[in-house]
């Protein structure tokens, strides 16, 4: 592919995506998502903001170690200490990029930075030069470019390109632009910045008005050759442009777009599920590409048309974005080998035989309760039983709940906390409430319940319920997941999973720090 024809896909699920309130991820979860993005052949993975906290630094470092086929990027404000921290976190990356930014809109420079435009240019230049100590793959973003003055943008971009920035990223930080306007901005910048040919023009659009994907695509039609986006459109406030929508639009409308994406789109749905499972942000059924109904035809006329010729109502093939046609995969009699093989086909890997054995025992338990096991069940099982099981300090041993018409539900619970068994019994307004109260009698976590949601993983009354519980303690927010055919047990598992994350998580500031 000619370089001008290639559209670079820069995924920022692990950085901007994590800035969605409640979407924080552990280091191991970030590595799993990064590996999934790498399998998808995403060009650049923004793994985090290393200066934000020791946890963020370690996550970027772990992703840099684990990923070899995609470039791994770390975010840094335009200050020496941020850039040094990013450089250090990325030291072991096979291919590293430092992304540095400073605000350029009048309102941000005056009210937030309290800096004169000349000082902003000076600081941007210093940052780009400093980043050059660590890598020659440097990206610069004028934050709030969507509300910045065009003459000033041209000046700062020319300066940073001269100083060594290879990518200049134009963010619509507050999601204020309209598609025709944003496209025009990109075209004008490319025309007016004298050394524009020495850098790739990138865009980063927020979705406050629901226009992030449209703005991104308009920018691509006007010369941008990198799109910054996230899986499921996760991100600060209303989110970022959804990777799956940008990628599939460009792939599907090759009659319009003068560029191509090198991504393996069949990895989109598995990656979307993984991100949704880990963050606890469900995907709405009618969400384009990755929603459960995206390829479902309800009306008779549509069904008839699709049966006669798929193209009558479908512009993409479900399997091209990773929806699997062959859904029943395993059952009660499937052995370890079949289990391991199917998980491998789903790109689920284990770090040790112990992890595989644990997951297999959970699978056997599930197969006893549920005759047909679908891919979705396996994915939930692995998210749930996880991969981080050895780090769990609190484990569910048993739960018995009595719920009867006219009676107050009661839960009797046994937990293993740091190896020793503890029992509690509690009543509640419902069985889930009673179970959570019993857990709290033992744990006294002091955490507040922010969100409780149940989704069925597959259809049918024997389906597993997948529960997400969001807990908040002193500003630290975690999501816990649990899946089981019994939704009260799934709920208890999710609550305990969240508590384990709260315990494990080192103090972690919100990634969006104050400004320089
Ligand atoms: O939205 C934004 O401006 C950002 C920058 C750091 C690129 O996320
Ligand atoms: Zn952003």
XYZ file of C-alpha atoms in Angstrom, residues 32-397:
366
model
C -5.349 -8.305 27.134
C -7.041 -5.505 25.218
C -3.721 -4.430 23.684
C -3.082 -7.995 22.469
C -6.540 -8.061 20.945
C -5.853 -4.735 19.171
C -2.533 -6.088 17.951
C -4.300 -9.152 16.530
C -6.640 -6.750 14.744
C -3.499 -5.147 13.251
C -4.203 -1.709 14.692
C -1.262 0.479 13.653
C -0.777 2.450 16.871
C -2.010 1.612 20.380
C -2.060 4.517 22.840
C -1.503 2.549 26.024
C -1.868 5.295 28.632
C -0.553 8.425 30.258
C 2.556 7.282 32.138
C 2.946 10.362 34.370
C -0.667 10.023 35.635
C 0.140 7.401 38.279
C 2.503 4.499 38.978
C -0.307 2.198 37.796
C -0.523 3.985 34.455
C 3.245 3.865 34.053
C 3.288 0.111 34.729
C 0.424 -0.482 32.312
C 2.187 1.340 29.481
C 5.378 -0.547 30.292
C 3.544 -3.891 30.320
C 1.826 -3.157 26.988
C 5.168 -2.046 25.503
C 6.663 -5.383 26.536
C 3.740 -7.487 25.333
C 3.052 -5.935 21.923
C 5.450 -6.362 19.017
C 3.438 -5.808 15.848
C 1.796 -2.447 16.621
C 3.470 0.791 17.641
C 2.894 1.513 21.342
C 2.311 5.135 22.271
C 2.398 7.018 25.580
C 0.761 10.397 26.202
C 2.658 13.289 27.767
C 1.849 16.916 28.443
C 4.379 19.279 26.920
C 6.601 19.233 30.012
C 9.947 17.538 30.573
C 8.875 15.251 33.410
C 5.908 13.858 31.455
C 8.031 13.201 28.406
C 10.801 11.536 30.409
C 8.264 9.311 32.145
C 6.676 8.338 28.812
C 10.110 7.666 27.306
C 10.995 5.444 30.232
C 7.697 3.505 30.136
C 8.169 2.838 26.419
C 11.833 1.832 26.637
C 11.218 -1.823 25.829
C 8.697 -1.278 23.039
C 9.570 -2.794 19.669
C 8.201 0.421 18.148
C 7.492 3.415 20.411
C 5.746 6.730 19.920
C 5.518 9.700 22.283
C 2.385 11.814 21.931
C 2.763 15.235 23.463
C 0.108 17.944 23.651
C -0.566 21.497 24.744
C -3.725 23.566 24.371
C -3.902 26.195 21.628
C -7.408 27.667 21.785
C -7.718 31.225 23.165
C -9.958 30.035 26.013
C -7.589 27.219 27.052
C -4.420 29.335 26.763
C -5.917 32.244 28.686
C -8.091 30.566 31.293
C -6.414 27.204 31.838
C -2.735 27.546 30.962
C -2.503 31.291 31.669
C 0.154 31.471 28.981
C 0.769 33.747 26.026
C 0.629 32.137 22.553
C 4.405 32.641 22.114
C 5.070 30.746 25.347
C 2.831 27.911 24.139
C 4.834 27.586 20.917
C 8.076 27.642 22.877
C 6.873 24.936 25.233
C 5.584 22.765 22.384
C 8.950 22.996 20.637
C 10.855 22.132 23.775
C 8.586 19.116 24.318
C 9.001 17.772 20.793
C 12.782 18.167 21.004
C 12.880 16.428 24.372
C 10.766 13.546 23.064
C 13.452 13.161 20.370
C 15.799 11.869 23.095
C 13.668 8.721 23.270
C 12.240 8.133 19.805
C 11.959 9.721 16.392
C 8.302 8.735 16.270
C 6.782 11.862 17.803
C 3.199 13.045 17.636
C 2.081 16.525 18.596
C -1.493 17.618 19.394
C -2.688 21.216 19.738
C -5.417 20.483 22.280
C -8.810 22.069 21.501
C -7.656 22.678 17.925
C -11.328 22.634 16.914
C -11.723 26.006 18.664
C -8.253 27.413 17.929
C -7.372 30.242 15.533
C -6.246 28.937 12.188
C -3.243 31.296 11.858
C -1.944 30.233 15.239
C -2.486 26.554 14.416
C -0.502 26.965 11.185
C 2.388 28.591 13.064
C 2.602 26.005 15.833
C 2.260 23.063 13.436
C 5.000 24.368 11.159
C 7.264 24.824 14.188
C 6.704 21.357 15.674
C 7.111 19.641 12.295
C 10.423 21.467 11.881
C 11.383 20.297 15.365
C 10.745 16.643 14.457
C 7.038 15.832 14.933
C 6.140 13.161 12.380
C 2.431 13.197 13.122
C 0.349 16.278 13.868
C -2.978 15.438 15.407
C -5.885 17.877 15.278
C -8.268 17.223 18.179
C -11.835 18.412 18.352
C -11.446 18.112 22.100
C -14.915 19.275 23.049
C -16.808 17.791 20.077
C -17.898 21.237 18.831
C -17.218 21.016 15.103
C -19.550 20.087 12.263
C -18.380 17.685 9.555
C -18.067 20.215 6.688
C -16.288 22.668 8.988
C -13.843 20.114 10.387
C -13.032 18.776 6.916
C -12.387 22.326 5.762
C -10.091 22.922 8.748
C -7.968 19.898 7.836
C -7.809 20.831 4.163
C -6.802 24.417 4.998
C -4.103 23.297 7.422
C -2.613 20.895 4.888
C -2.637 23.643 2.252
C -1.258 26.392 4.459
C 1.363 24.716 6.669
C 4.506 25.045 4.509
C 6.103 21.763 5.641
C 2.818 19.792 5.780
C 4.298 17.136 3.490
C 6.774 16.163 6.224
C 4.088 14.931 8.638
C 0.987 12.780 8.710
C -2.129 14.779 9.560
C -4.245 13.019 12.148
C -7.577 13.750 13.791
C -9.086 13.004 17.191
C -12.806 13.742 17.500
C -15.049 13.700 20.537
C -18.694 12.801 20.334
C -20.442 15.497 22.365
C -22.838 16.261 19.499
C -22.813 12.695 18.175
C -20.566 13.775 15.272
C -17.223 12.162 16.117
C -17.324 9.556 13.330
C -18.751 11.984 10.740
C -16.133 14.591 11.599
C -13.352 11.997 11.403
C -14.512 10.748 8.005
C -14.878 14.271 6.674
C -11.287 14.930 7.774
C -10.119 11.783 5.957
C -11.834 12.960 2.775
C -9.889 16.198 3.174
C -6.444 14.672 3.582
C -6.115 13.324 7.135
C -4.295 9.982 7.089
C -4.524 8.949 10.736
C -7.736 8.549 12.729
C -7.676 8.372 16.499
C -10.555 6.280 17.749
C -11.667 3.794 20.378
C -13.421 0.440 20.504
C -17.179 0.921 21.025
C -16.591 4.692 20.937
C -15.462 4.727 24.559
C -13.849 7.930 25.817
C -13.996 11.092 27.854
C -17.629 12.316 28.330
C -19.677 11.200 25.272
C -16.659 9.321 23.950
C -14.450 9.293 20.871
C -15.040 8.186 17.298
C -15.846 4.460 17.267
C -13.051 2.488 15.588
C -15.444 -0.088 14.166
C -17.592 2.559 12.463
C -14.652 4.448 10.967
C -12.937 1.282 9.742
C -16.041 -0.320 8.251
C -17.139 2.898 6.544
C -13.783 3.251 4.836
C -13.728 -0.442 3.898
C -17.342 -0.500 2.692
C -17.207 2.779 0.766
C -13.994 2.310 -1.180
C -15.815 4.070 -4.016
C -15.570 7.282 -1.954
C -12.466 7.001 0.231
C -9.084 7.460 -1.437
C -7.306 5.354 1.199
C -7.312 1.901 2.763
C -7.077 0.411 6.223
C -4.829 -2.554 6.882
C -6.945 -3.910 9.734
C -8.263 -7.443 10.135
C -11.909 -6.514 10.586
C -12.885 -10.034 11.695
C -11.328 -9.172 15.066
C -13.720 -6.268 15.649
C -16.578 -8.091 17.404
C -14.339 -10.200 19.707
C -12.414 -7.055 20.677
C -15.624 -5.096 21.241
C -16.877 -7.860 23.553
C -13.620 -7.957 25.434
C -13.651 -4.191 26.002
C -17.303 -4.232 27.017
C -16.750 -7.137 29.425
C -13.709 -5.551 31.052
C -15.082 -2.025 31.377
C -18.641 -3.049 32.175
C -19.941 -0.684 29.483
C -22.594 -2.692 27.616
C -22.959 -2.261 23.863
C -26.448 -1.070 22.928
C -28.251 -3.640 20.716
C -28.706 -1.216 17.816
C -25.082 -0.010 17.855
C -23.598 -0.051 14.332
C -21.336 -3.031 13.530
C -21.010 -4.471 17.044
C -24.571 -4.250 18.437
C -26.469 -7.536 18.789
C -29.055 -6.343 16.235
C -26.592 -4.886 13.736
C -27.152 -7.796 11.347
C -30.554 -9.052 12.581
C -33.507 -8.671 10.234
C -36.843 -8.542 11.989
C -39.339 -7.589 9.296
C -40.632 -10.319 6.991
C -39.922 -8.253 3.888
C -36.292 -7.812 4.904
C -35.860 -11.463 5.842
C -37.328 -12.552 2.536
C -35.049 -10.181 0.626
C -31.923 -11.290 2.492
C -32.717 -14.960 1.892
C -33.052 -14.302 -1.842
C -29.979 -12.103 -2.052
C -28.005 -10.883 0.957
C -27.154 -7.561 -0.720
C -30.830 -6.509 -0.770
C -30.572 -5.314 2.819
C -26.970 -5.902 3.928
C -24.051 -3.723 2.962
C -21.495 -5.763 4.940
C -21.156 -9.437 5.820
C -21.586 -10.229 9.510
C -18.635 -12.638 9.422
C -16.362 -9.898 8.014
C -16.632 -8.033 11.322
C -16.301 -11.159 13.425
C -19.837 -12.371 14.082
C -19.578 -16.143 14.059
C -22.205 -18.090 12.117
C -21.560 -21.403 13.817
C -22.696 -20.549 17.309
C -23.058 -23.732 19.349
C -19.514 -24.651 20.131
C -19.094 -26.962 23.069
C -21.142 -29.084 25.439
C -20.993 -31.236 28.532
C -18.952 -33.953 26.849
C -16.333 -31.720 25.287
C -12.858 -32.408 26.549
C -9.955 -30.217 27.541
C -8.507 -30.281 24.069
C -11.694 -29.092 22.385
C -11.985 -26.400 25.058
C -8.415 -25.205 24.563
C -8.746 -25.315 20.764
C -11.949 -23.276 20.693
C -10.473 -20.687 23.051
C -7.432 -20.479 20.817
C -9.690 -19.874 17.823
C -11.239 -17.042 19.840
C -7.721 -15.734 20.471
C -8.006 -16.335 24.192
C -4.666 -17.331 25.618
C -3.643 -18.513 29.045
C -0.472 -17.578 30.837
C -0.122 -21.003 32.458
C -1.521 -24.552 32.558
C -2.940 -23.656 35.969
C -5.082 -20.909 34.457
C -6.273 -23.252 31.733
C -7.158 -25.930 34.301
C -9.077 -23.444 36.392
C -11.030 -22.161 33.392
C -11.712 -25.742 32.267
C -13.132 -26.681 35.672
C -15.404 -23.622 35.494
C -16.453 -24.661 31.990
C -17.392 -28.164 33.209
C -19.473 -26.667 36.001
C -21.247 -24.450 33.499
C -21.789 -27.310 31.042
C -23.565 -29.245 33.786
C -26.100 -26.440 34.095
C -26.334 -25.385 30.479
C -26.392 -27.840 27.588
C -25.156 -25.694 24.756
C -22.146 -23.532 25.303
C -21.712 -20.609 22.897
C -18.647 -18.525 22.097
C -20.166 -15.741 24.190
C -20.328 -18.110 27.198
C -16.656 -18.970 26.809
C -15.680 -15.334 26.551
C -17.683 -14.471 29.663
C -16.240 -17.432 31.502
C -12.713 -16.312 30.830
C -13.434 -12.677 31.676
C -15.141 -13.867 34.818
C -12.799 -16.585 36.022
C -9.939 -14.844 34.824
C -6.786 -14.720 34.194
C -6.133 -12.756 37.379
C -7.616 -15.402 39.651
C -4.344 -15.905 41.473
C -4.473 -12.285 42.627
C -7.899 -12.548 44.181
C -7.847 -12.087 47.926
C -11.576 -12.612 48.302
C -13.269 -15.672 46.844
C -16.867 -16.843 46.884
C -17.098 -20.251 48.555
